[in-house]
């Protein structure tokens, strides 16, 4: 999967930008605050979800702009397929509603995943292994989504049923048992589908990680654990989930939330070479494991979907020594597809193997370099 063209209108600090890129490596360099990460964020919004910053839509509109914002891309979704036009943005009259268009026709945001898979690694993710379970769950679900675009629909419907059940349990007076049973059946069906997709993704990643080269990364061992931190011994089955939710109505009503289920599961990681939990590893080891996951997952997507995802690597090169940086570039260039990298200095990308599309970003302006 590659972006042949990317156009931005009033997005972040870019009043208007038009970028033509070739397959291979795309290097963006410029000072801090120039707008490099904003370009990556725009690309991330061409996939389902809230983008790499998870920012409110209204915050993405350029300061001083009177309208909304627009992002457009011409995407080559796979070999032998015609290019597809993807667009997203907001209108001034509805600043909280995201608009999505595919080949000019209105579409749901979840449909974007059928045409484009995007994976990213940013400095803000460096503490993933020591942050909340919710952040790790979102990270895992993004990996799942790149392999299975239907995952977004199951996730949205599960969350909607979860909110409706929570509201019903919180309302004064006895809840309608039939309505609760119906909602819990929805939770069970979508929850089991979510869990199955997560398990398939972790199995595919485990297989890929065993054959990955060590340089320039560190190999993690991944496990899905429950809300108490215990390794999951069996997949969530619809029947068992229905019984679980039914048995915990009183507990969940008192807690004001659903206290068990797939939305409470967590991703556990261990450094394969040392056996240490990722949360206890050094910052450098944690970054290396994250990079390993992204690269292995890119290979999974390429193998299972027949097209490699677009990679967004924000300031990754600055954290690697020259030999590991060269190993990363060789690997990215050799695997095909398209990878967008940012850095403050052009020298970080001087030794990249081709083909490389290079841009200098300064004050929201983009120039080939």
Short mmCIF file of N, CA, C and O in Angstrom, two decimals, residues 6-124:
data_model
loop_
_atom_site.label_atom_id
_atom_site.label_comp_id
_atom_site.label_asym_id
_atom_site.label_seq_id
_atom_site.Cartn_x
_atom_site.Cartn_y
_atom_site.Cartn_z
N UNK A 6 -0.65 13.18 -1.46
CA UNK A 6 -1.29 13.60 -0.21
C UNK A 6 -1.51 15.10 -0.26
O UNK A 6 -0.58 15.86 -0.53
N UNK A 7 -2.75 15.53 -0.03
CA UNK A 7 -3.09 16.96 -0.02
C UNK A 7 -3.73 17.33 1.30
O UNK A 7 -4.61 16.61 1.80
N UNK A 8 -3.30 18.44 1.88
CA UNK A 8 -3.84 18.94 3.14
C UNK A 8 -4.38 20.34 2.94
O UNK A 8 -3.74 21.17 2.28
N UNK A 9 -5.52 20.62 3.56
CA UNK A 9 -6.09 21.97 3.54
C UNK A 9 -6.47 22.36 4.96
O UNK A 9 -7.28 21.68 5.61
N UNK A 10 -5.84 23.41 5.46
CA UNK A 10 -6.11 23.95 6.80
C UNK A 10 -6.03 22.87 7.88
O UNK A 10 -6.80 22.86 8.84
N UNK A 11 -5.05 21.99 7.72
CA UNK A 11 -4.83 20.96 8.73
C UNK A 11 -3.62 21.31 9.57
O UNK A 11 -2.50 21.47 9.05
N UNK A 12 -3.84 21.46 10.90
CA UNK A 12 -2.78 21.86 11.82
C UNK A 12 -2.11 23.13 11.32
O UNK A 12 -2.78 24.12 11.13
N UNK A 13 -0.78 23.11 11.06
CA UNK A 13 -0.11 24.34 10.61
C UNK A 13 0.06 24.39 9.10
O UNK A 13 0.75 25.26 8.58
N UNK A 14 -0.62 23.49 8.39
CA UNK A 14 -0.51 23.46 6.93
C UNK A 14 -1.76 24.08 6.30
O UNK A 14 -2.83 23.49 6.30
N UNK A 15 -1.60 25.32 5.76
CA UNK A 15 -2.72 25.98 5.09
C UNK A 15 -3.09 25.23 3.83
O UNK A 15 -4.28 25.03 3.52
N UNK A 16 -2.09 24.83 3.10
CA UNK A 16 -2.30 24.05 1.89
C UNK A 16 -1.01 23.33 1.55
O UNK A 16 0.06 23.94 1.53
N UNK A 17 -1.09 22.05 1.35
CA UNK A 17 0.11 21.27 1.05
C UNK A 17 -0.24 20.18 0.07
O UNK A 17 -1.34 19.60 0.13
N UNK A 18 0.66 19.91 -0.84
CA UNK A 18 0.45 18.85 -1.81
C UNK A 18 1.77 18.08 -1.95
O UNK A 18 2.80 18.68 -2.30
N UNK A 19 1.75 16.80 -1.63
CA UNK A 19 2.96 15.99 -1.62
C UNK A 19 2.78 14.83 -2.59
O UNK A 19 1.79 14.09 -2.51
N UNK A 20 3.72 14.66 -3.48
CA UNK A 20 3.75 13.49 -4.36
C UNK A 20 4.89 12.60 -3.89
O UNK A 20 6.03 13.05 -3.75
N UNK A 21 4.58 11.35 -3.61
CA UNK A 21 5.59 10.43 -3.08
C UNK A 21 5.60 9.14 -3.88
O UNK A 21 4.57 8.71 -4.41
N UNK A 22 6.76 8.53 -3.95
CA UNK A 22 6.92 7.25 -4.64
C UNK A 22 6.94 6.12 -3.63
O UNK A 22 7.09 6.35 -2.43
N UNK A 23 6.79 4.89 -4.08
CA UNK A 23 6.99 3.76 -3.16
C UNK A 23 8.41 3.79 -2.60
O UNK A 23 9.31 4.37 -3.19
N UNK A 24 8.59 3.17 -1.44
CA UNK A 24 9.91 3.17 -0.80
C UNK A 24 9.92 4.05 0.42
O UNK A 24 8.91 4.18 1.12
N UNK A 25 11.04 4.70 0.68
CA UNK A 25 11.20 5.53 1.87
C UNK A 25 10.88 6.98 1.56
O UNK A 25 11.26 7.51 0.52
N UNK A 26 10.18 7.62 2.49
CA UNK A 26 9.85 9.05 2.39
C UNK A 26 10.43 9.71 3.63
O UNK A 26 10.02 9.39 4.76
N UNK A 27 11.39 10.60 3.45
CA UNK A 27 12.09 11.24 4.57
C UNK A 27 11.65 12.69 4.69
O UNK A 27 11.77 13.47 3.75
N UNK A 28 11.14 13.06 5.87
CA UNK A 28 10.71 14.43 6.17
C UNK A 28 11.65 14.99 7.23
O UNK A 28 11.74 14.43 8.31
N UNK A 29 12.34 16.09 6.91
CA UNK A 29 13.22 16.67 7.91
C UNK A 29 12.90 18.15 8.09
O UNK A 29 12.42 18.83 7.17
N UNK A 30 13.17 18.67 9.27
CA UNK A 30 12.91 20.07 9.59
C UNK A 30 13.00 20.27 11.09
O UNK A 30 13.07 19.32 11.87
N UNK A 31 12.98 21.54 11.49
CA UNK A 31 13.09 21.87 12.91
C UNK A 31 11.88 21.37 13.69
O UNK A 31 10.82 21.08 13.12
N UNK A 32 12.03 21.29 15.00
CA UNK A 32 10.89 20.97 15.86
C UNK A 32 9.80 22.01 15.66
O UNK A 32 10.07 23.22 15.61
N UNK A 33 8.56 21.56 15.54
CA UNK A 33 7.44 22.47 15.35
C UNK A 33 7.20 22.87 13.91
O UNK A 33 6.29 23.65 13.63
N UNK A 34 7.97 22.32 12.98
CA UNK A 34 7.81 22.70 11.57
C UNK A 34 6.56 22.10 10.95
O UNK A 34 6.03 22.64 9.97
N UNK A 35 6.09 20.98 11.48
CA UNK A 35 4.88 20.36 10.94
C UNK A 35 5.10 18.97 10.39
O UNK A 35 4.24 18.44 9.67
N UNK A 36 6.21 18.33 10.74
CA UNK A 36 6.50 16.98 10.23
C UNK A 36 5.51 15.96 10.77
O UNK A 36 4.93 15.18 10.01
N UNK A 37 5.33 15.97 12.09
CA UNK A 37 4.41 15.00 12.70
C UNK A 37 2.98 15.27 12.25
O UNK A 37 2.17 14.33 12.16
N UNK A 38 2.65 16.51 11.95
CA UNK A 38 1.30 16.83 11.45
C UNK A 38 1.01 16.09 10.15
O UNK A 38 -0.13 15.67 9.91
N UNK A 39 2.02 15.94 9.31
CA UNK A 39 1.83 15.20 8.06
C UNK A 39 1.56 13.74 8.35
O UNK A 39 0.66 13.12 7.76
N UNK A 40 2.31 13.17 9.29
CA UNK A 40 2.06 11.78 9.67
C UNK A 40 0.67 11.62 10.28
O UNK A 40 -0.02 10.62 10.03
N UNK A 41 0.27 12.58 11.09
CA UNK A 41 -1.06 12.50 11.70
C UNK A 41 -2.14 12.52 10.62
O UNK A 41 -3.13 11.78 10.70
N UNK A 42 -1.96 13.36 9.60
CA UNK A 42 -2.93 13.42 8.51
C UNK A 42 -3.06 12.06 7.83
O UNK A 42 -4.17 11.58 7.55
N UNK A 43 -1.93 11.40 7.58
CA UNK A 43 -1.96 10.07 6.97
C UNK A 43 -2.68 9.07 7.88
O UNK A 43 -3.47 8.24 7.43
N UNK A 44 -2.41 9.16 9.18
CA UNK A 44 -3.03 8.22 10.12
C UNK A 44 -4.54 8.36 10.15
O UNK A 44 -5.26 7.40 10.47
N UNK A 45 -5.08 9.53 9.79
CA UNK A 45 -6.52 9.74 9.78
C UNK A 45 -7.18 9.16 8.54
O UNK A 45 -8.41 9.18 8.41
N UNK A 46 -6.38 8.63 7.62
CA UNK A 46 -6.93 7.96 6.44
C UNK A 46 -7.18 6.47 6.73
O UNK A 46 -7.51 5.71 5.83
N UNK A 47 -7.01 6.08 7.97
CA UNK A 47 -7.35 4.74 8.46
C UNK A 47 -8.41 4.90 9.55
O UNK A 47 -8.59 5.99 10.10
N UNK A 48 -9.14 3.84 9.88
CA UNK A 48 -10.13 3.95 10.95
C UNK A 48 -9.48 4.36 12.27
O UNK A 48 -8.31 4.06 12.53
N UNK A 49 -10.24 5.06 13.10
CA UNK A 49 -9.73 5.48 14.40
C UNK A 49 -9.54 6.97 14.48
O UNK A 49 -9.89 7.73 13.56
N UNK A 50 -8.91 7.41 15.56
CA UNK A 50 -8.77 8.83 15.86
C UNK A 50 -7.39 9.38 15.53
O UNK A 50 -7.06 10.50 15.90
N UNK A 51 -6.58 8.61 14.84
CA UNK A 51 -5.27 9.11 14.44
C UNK A 51 -4.22 8.92 15.50
O UNK A 51 -4.50 8.52 16.63
N UNK A 52 -3.00 9.25 15.15
CA UNK A 52 -1.87 8.94 16.05
C UNK A 52 -1.82 9.81 17.29
O UNK A 52 -1.17 9.47 18.27
N UNK A 53 -2.49 10.98 17.28
CA UNK A 53 -2.53 11.81 18.50
C UNK A 53 -3.84 11.63 19.27
O UNK A 53 -3.95 12.10 20.39
N UNK A 54 -4.85 11.03 18.66
CA UNK A 54 -6.17 10.87 19.27
C UNK A 54 -6.74 12.20 19.74
O UNK A 54 -7.35 12.32 20.80
N UNK A 55 -6.52 13.23 18.93
CA UNK A 55 -6.94 14.59 19.30
C UNK A 55 -8.38 14.85 18.86
O UNK A 55 -8.88 14.22 17.92
N UNK A 56 -9.08 15.77 19.55
CA UNK A 56 -10.41 16.18 19.08
C UNK A 56 -10.33 16.76 17.67
O UNK A 56 -9.35 17.42 17.32
N UNK A 57 -11.34 16.51 16.86
CA UNK A 57 -11.32 16.96 15.47
C UNK A 57 -11.14 18.47 15.36
O UNK A 57 -10.40 18.97 14.50
N UNK A 58 -11.82 19.22 16.22
CA UNK A 58 -11.75 20.68 16.14
C UNK A 58 -10.34 21.19 16.39
O UNK A 58 -9.96 22.26 15.87
N UNK A 59 -9.54 20.46 17.16
CA UNK A 59 -8.17 20.89 17.44
C UNK A 59 -7.25 20.76 16.22
O UNK A 59 -6.14 21.31 16.22
N UNK A 60 -7.70 20.05 15.20
CA UNK A 60 -6.86 19.82 14.03
C UNK A 60 -6.98 20.94 12.99
O UNK A 60 -6.20 20.99 12.04
N UNK A 61 -7.96 21.81 13.17
CA UNK A 61 -8.15 22.91 12.22
C UNK A 61 -7.05 23.95 12.42
O UNK A 61 -6.72 24.32 13.56
N UNK A 62 -6.47 24.42 11.35
CA UNK A 62 -5.38 25.41 11.42
C UNK A 62 -5.85 26.67 12.14
O UNK A 62 -6.97 27.16 11.92
N UNK A 63 -4.99 27.18 13.01
CA UNK A 63 -5.30 28.43 13.72
C UNK A 63 -5.55 29.54 12.70
O UNK A 63 -4.76 29.76 11.78
N UNK A 64 -6.66 30.25 12.88
CA UNK A 64 -6.99 31.34 11.97
C UNK A 64 -7.85 30.94 10.80
O UNK A 64 -8.38 31.81 10.08
N UNK A 65 -8.00 29.65 10.57
CA UNK A 65 -8.84 29.18 9.46
C UNK A 65 -10.31 29.30 9.85
O UNK A 65 -10.68 29.05 10.99
N UNK A 66 -11.14 29.69 8.90
CA UNK A 66 -12.56 29.88 9.19
C UNK A 66 -13.38 28.62 8.96
O UNK A 66 -14.50 28.52 9.45
N UNK A 67 -12.84 27.72 8.18
CA UNK A 67 -13.59 26.52 7.87
C UNK A 67 -13.15 25.33 8.69
O UNK A 67 -12.67 25.47 9.81
N UNK A 68 -13.30 24.16 8.12
CA UNK A 68 -12.83 22.95 8.76
C UNK A 68 -11.46 22.59 8.23
O UNK A 68 -10.63 23.47 7.98
N UNK A 69 -11.21 21.31 8.06
CA UNK A 69 -9.97 20.88 7.43
C UNK A 69 -10.29 19.74 6.48
O UNK A 69 -11.36 19.11 6.56
N UNK A 70 -9.38 19.47 5.56
CA UNK A 70 -9.57 18.39 4.60
C UNK A 70 -8.25 17.69 4.35
O UNK A 70 -7.20 18.32 4.28
N UNK A 71 -8.32 16.38 4.25
CA UNK A 71 -7.18 15.54 3.92
C UNK A 71 -7.59 14.66 2.74
O UNK A 71 -8.66 14.05 2.77
N UNK A 72 -6.77 14.64 1.72
CA UNK A 72 -7.05 13.82 0.54
C UNK A 72 -5.82 13.04 0.17
O UNK A 72 -4.69 13.54 0.28
N UNK A 73 -6.02 11.79 -0.26
CA UNK A 73 -4.89 10.99 -0.72
C UNK A 73 -5.31 10.10 -1.88
O UNK A 73 -6.44 9.61 -1.93
N UNK A 74 -4.38 9.93 -2.79
CA UNK A 74 -4.53 8.93 -3.84
C UNK A 74 -3.70 7.73 -3.43
O UNK A 74 -2.48 7.84 -3.26
N UNK A 75 -4.36 6.61 -3.25
CA UNK A 75 -3.73 5.43 -2.64
C UNK A 75 -3.69 4.29 -3.64
O UNK A 75 -4.69 3.99 -4.31
N UNK A 76 -2.53 3.66 -3.72
CA UNK A 76 -2.42 2.40 -4.44
C UNK A 76 -2.55 1.29 -3.41
O UNK A 76 -1.64 1.05 -2.62
N UNK A 77 -3.73 0.67 -3.37
CA UNK A 77 -4.05 -0.26 -2.29
C UNK A 77 -3.42 -1.63 -2.45
O UNK A 77 -3.35 -2.40 -1.49
N UNK A 78 -2.95 -1.97 -3.64
CA UNK A 78 -2.33 -3.27 -3.85
C UNK A 78 -1.99 -3.47 -5.30
O UNK A 78 -2.49 -2.76 -6.19
N UNK A 79 -1.12 -4.42 -5.56
CA UNK A 79 -0.70 -4.69 -6.93
C UNK A 79 -1.89 -5.11 -7.78
O UNK A 79 -2.70 -5.94 -7.38
N UNK A 80 -1.99 -4.50 -8.96
CA UNK A 80 -3.06 -4.86 -9.88
C UNK A 80 -4.38 -4.17 -9.60
O UNK A 80 -5.34 -4.34 -10.36
N UNK A 81 -4.46 -3.38 -8.52
CA UNK A 81 -5.69 -2.66 -8.20
C UNK A 81 -5.62 -1.23 -8.70
O UNK A 81 -4.54 -0.61 -8.68
N UNK A 82 -6.74 -0.65 -9.15
CA UNK A 82 -6.71 0.75 -9.57
C UNK A 82 -6.54 1.66 -8.35
O UNK A 82 -6.91 1.28 -7.23
N UNK A 83 -5.97 2.86 -8.52
CA UNK A 83 -5.84 3.78 -7.39
C UNK A 83 -7.21 4.12 -6.80
O UNK A 83 -8.22 4.13 -7.51
N UNK A 84 -7.23 4.39 -5.51
CA UNK A 84 -8.47 4.78 -4.84
C UNK A 84 -8.24 6.14 -4.19
O UNK A 84 -7.16 6.43 -3.68
N UNK A 85 -9.27 6.99 -4.23
CA UNK A 85 -9.20 8.32 -3.62
C UNK A 85 -9.84 8.27 -2.25
O UNK A 85 -11.02 7.94 -2.12
N UNK A 86 -9.06 8.57 -1.22
CA UNK A 86 -9.56 8.61 0.15
C UNK A 86 -9.53 10.04 0.66
O UNK A 86 -8.56 10.76 0.44
N UNK A 87 -10.58 10.44 1.34
CA UNK A 87 -10.63 11.78 1.89
C UNK A 87 -11.32 11.80 3.24
O UNK A 87 -12.20 10.98 3.52
N UNK A 88 -10.91 12.72 4.09
CA UNK A 88 -11.56 12.89 5.39
C UNK A 88 -11.40 14.33 5.83
O UNK A 88 -10.53 15.06 5.34
N UNK A 89 -12.22 14.75 6.76
CA UNK A 89 -12.14 16.12 7.28
C UNK A 89 -13.39 16.48 8.05
O UNK A 89 -14.21 15.61 8.37
N UNK A 90 -13.53 17.76 8.34
CA UNK A 90 -14.74 18.25 9.01
C UNK A 90 -15.19 19.53 8.32
O UNK A 90 -14.40 20.23 7.67
N UNK A 91 -16.49 19.85 8.47
CA UNK A 91 -17.06 21.08 7.93
C UNK A 91 -17.34 22.04 9.08
O UNK A 91 -17.60 21.61 10.21
N UNK A 92 -17.31 23.35 8.82
CA UNK A 92 -17.53 24.33 9.90
C UNK A 92 -18.85 24.14 10.64
O UNK A 92 -18.93 24.35 11.85
N UNK A 93 -19.90 23.74 9.90
CA UNK A 93 -21.21 23.62 10.53
C UNK A 93 -21.28 22.43 11.49
O UNK A 93 -22.14 22.40 12.38
N UNK A 94 -20.40 21.45 11.31
CA UNK A 94 -20.43 20.26 12.15
C UNK A 94 -19.00 19.91 12.58
O UNK A 94 -18.43 18.92 12.13
N UNK A 95 -18.41 20.71 13.47
CA UNK A 95 -17.00 20.51 13.82
C UNK A 95 -16.69 19.23 14.56
O UNK A 95 -15.54 18.81 14.62
N UNK A 96 -17.71 18.56 15.10
CA UNK A 96 -17.47 17.33 15.82
C UNK A 96 -17.75 16.08 15.01
O UNK A 96 -17.63 14.97 15.53
N UNK A 97 -18.16 16.26 13.75
CA UNK A 97 -18.52 15.10 12.93
C UNK A 97 -17.51 14.91 11.81
O UNK A 97 -17.29 15.80 10.99
N UNK A 98 -16.90 13.77 11.80
CA UNK A 98 -15.90 13.47 10.78
C UNK A 98 -16.57 13.00 9.49
O UNK A 98 -17.47 12.17 9.50
N UNK A 99 -16.12 13.56 8.38
CA UNK A 99 -16.62 13.17 7.07
C UNK A 99 -15.59 12.28 6.39
O UNK A 99 -14.39 12.57 6.43
N UNK A 100 -16.04 11.22 5.79
CA UNK A 100 -15.16 10.30 5.07
C UNK A 100 -15.72 10.08 3.67
O UNK A 100 -16.93 9.88 3.51
N UNK A 101 -14.84 10.14 2.69
CA UNK A 101 -15.25 9.86 1.31
C UNK A 101 -14.26 8.88 0.68
O UNK A 101 -13.05 9.01 0.86
N UNK A 102 -14.81 7.93 -0.04
CA UNK A 102 -14.01 6.96 -0.78
C UNK A 102 -14.42 7.05 -2.24
O UNK A 102 -15.60 6.82 -2.58
N UNK A 103 -13.48 7.44 -3.08
CA UNK A 103 -13.77 7.70 -4.50
C UNK A 103 -14.95 8.67 -4.66
O UNK A 103 -15.81 8.51 -5.54
N UNK A 104 -14.97 9.66 -3.78
CA UNK A 104 -15.97 10.72 -3.86
C UNK A 104 -17.29 10.42 -3.20
O UNK A 104 -18.13 11.32 -3.05
N UNK A 105 -17.54 9.19 -2.79
CA UNK A 105 -18.80 8.82 -2.17
C UNK A 105 -18.67 8.79 -0.65
O UNK A 105 -17.64 8.36 -0.12
N UNK A 106 -19.72 9.24 0.03
CA UNK A 106 -19.70 9.22 1.49
C UNK A 106 -19.58 7.79 1.99
O UNK A 106 -20.17 6.85 1.43
N UNK A 107 -18.81 7.61 3.06
CA UNK A 107 -18.56 6.27 3.60
C UNK A 107 -18.36 6.36 5.10
O UNK A 107 -18.11 7.44 5.66
N UNK A 108 -18.46 5.23 5.76
CA UNK A 108 -18.16 5.15 7.19
C UNK A 108 -16.66 5.10 7.39
O UNK A 108 -15.92 4.57 6.55
N UNK A 109 -16.19 5.65 8.52
CA UNK A 109 -14.75 5.67 8.79
C UNK A 109 -14.18 4.25 8.84
O UNK A 109 -13.05 4.01 8.42
N UNK A 110 -14.98 3.29 9.32
CA UNK A 110 -14.49 1.92 9.40
C UNK A 110 -14.16 1.35 8.03
O UNK A 110 -13.32 0.45 7.90
N UNK A 111 -14.79 1.88 6.96
CA UNK A 111 -14.55 1.38 5.61
C UNK A 111 -13.15 1.72 5.11
O UNK A 111 -12.67 1.08 4.17
N UNK A 112 -12.51 2.72 5.70
CA UNK A 112 -11.16 3.08 5.27
C UNK A 112 -10.19 1.91 5.41
O UNK A 112 -9.25 1.77 4.61
N UNK A 113 -10.41 1.07 6.42
CA UNK A 113 -9.51 -0.04 6.67
C UNK A 113 -9.50 -1.07 5.56
O UNK A 113 -8.56 -1.87 5.45
N UNK A 114 -10.52 -1.07 4.70
CA UNK A 114 -10.55 -2.01 3.59
C UNK A 114 -9.58 -1.60 2.48
O UNK A 114 -9.21 -2.42 1.64
N UNK A 115 -9.18 -0.33 2.49
CA UNK A 115 -8.33 0.19 1.42
C UNK A 115 -6.92 0.53 1.88
O UNK A 115 -5.98 0.50 1.08
N UNK A 116 -6.77 0.88 3.13
CA UNK A 116 -5.47 1.33 3.61
C UNK A 116 -5.23 0.85 5.03
O UNK A 116 -6.08 1.04 5.91
N UNK A 117 -4.08 0.25 5.27
CA UNK A 117 -3.63 -0.10 6.61
C UNK A 117 -2.44 0.78 6.94
O UNK A 117 -1.52 0.93 6.13
N UNK A 118 -2.47 1.39 8.12
CA UNK A 118 -1.42 2.31 8.54
C UNK A 118 -0.93 1.90 9.93
O UNK A 118 -1.74 1.68 10.83
N UNK A 119 0.37 1.79 10.10
CA UNK A 119 0.98 1.50 11.40
C UNK A 119 1.90 2.65 11.74
O UNK A 119 2.57 3.20 10.86
N UNK A 120 1.98 3.01 13.03
CA UNK A 120 2.85 4.12 13.39
C UNK A 120 3.55 3.88 14.70
O UNK A 120 3.13 3.10 15.54
N UNK A 121 4.66 4.58 14.83
CA UNK A 121 5.45 4.58 16.06
C UNK A 121 5.89 6.01 16.31
O UNK A 121 6.53 6.63 15.44
N UNK A 122 5.54 6.55 17.47
CA UNK A 122 5.84 7.94 17.80
C UNK A 122 6.53 8.01 19.16
O UNK A 122 6.42 7.07 19.97
N UNK A 123 7.22 9.11 19.45
CA UNK A 123 7.85 9.24 20.77
C UNK A 123 6.86 9.13 21.93
O UNK A 123 7.21 8.67 23.02
N UNK A 124 5.61 9.53 21.69
CA UNK A 124 4.60 9.45 22.75
C UNK A 124 4.29 8.01 23.14
O UNK A 124 3.73 7.76 24.22
#
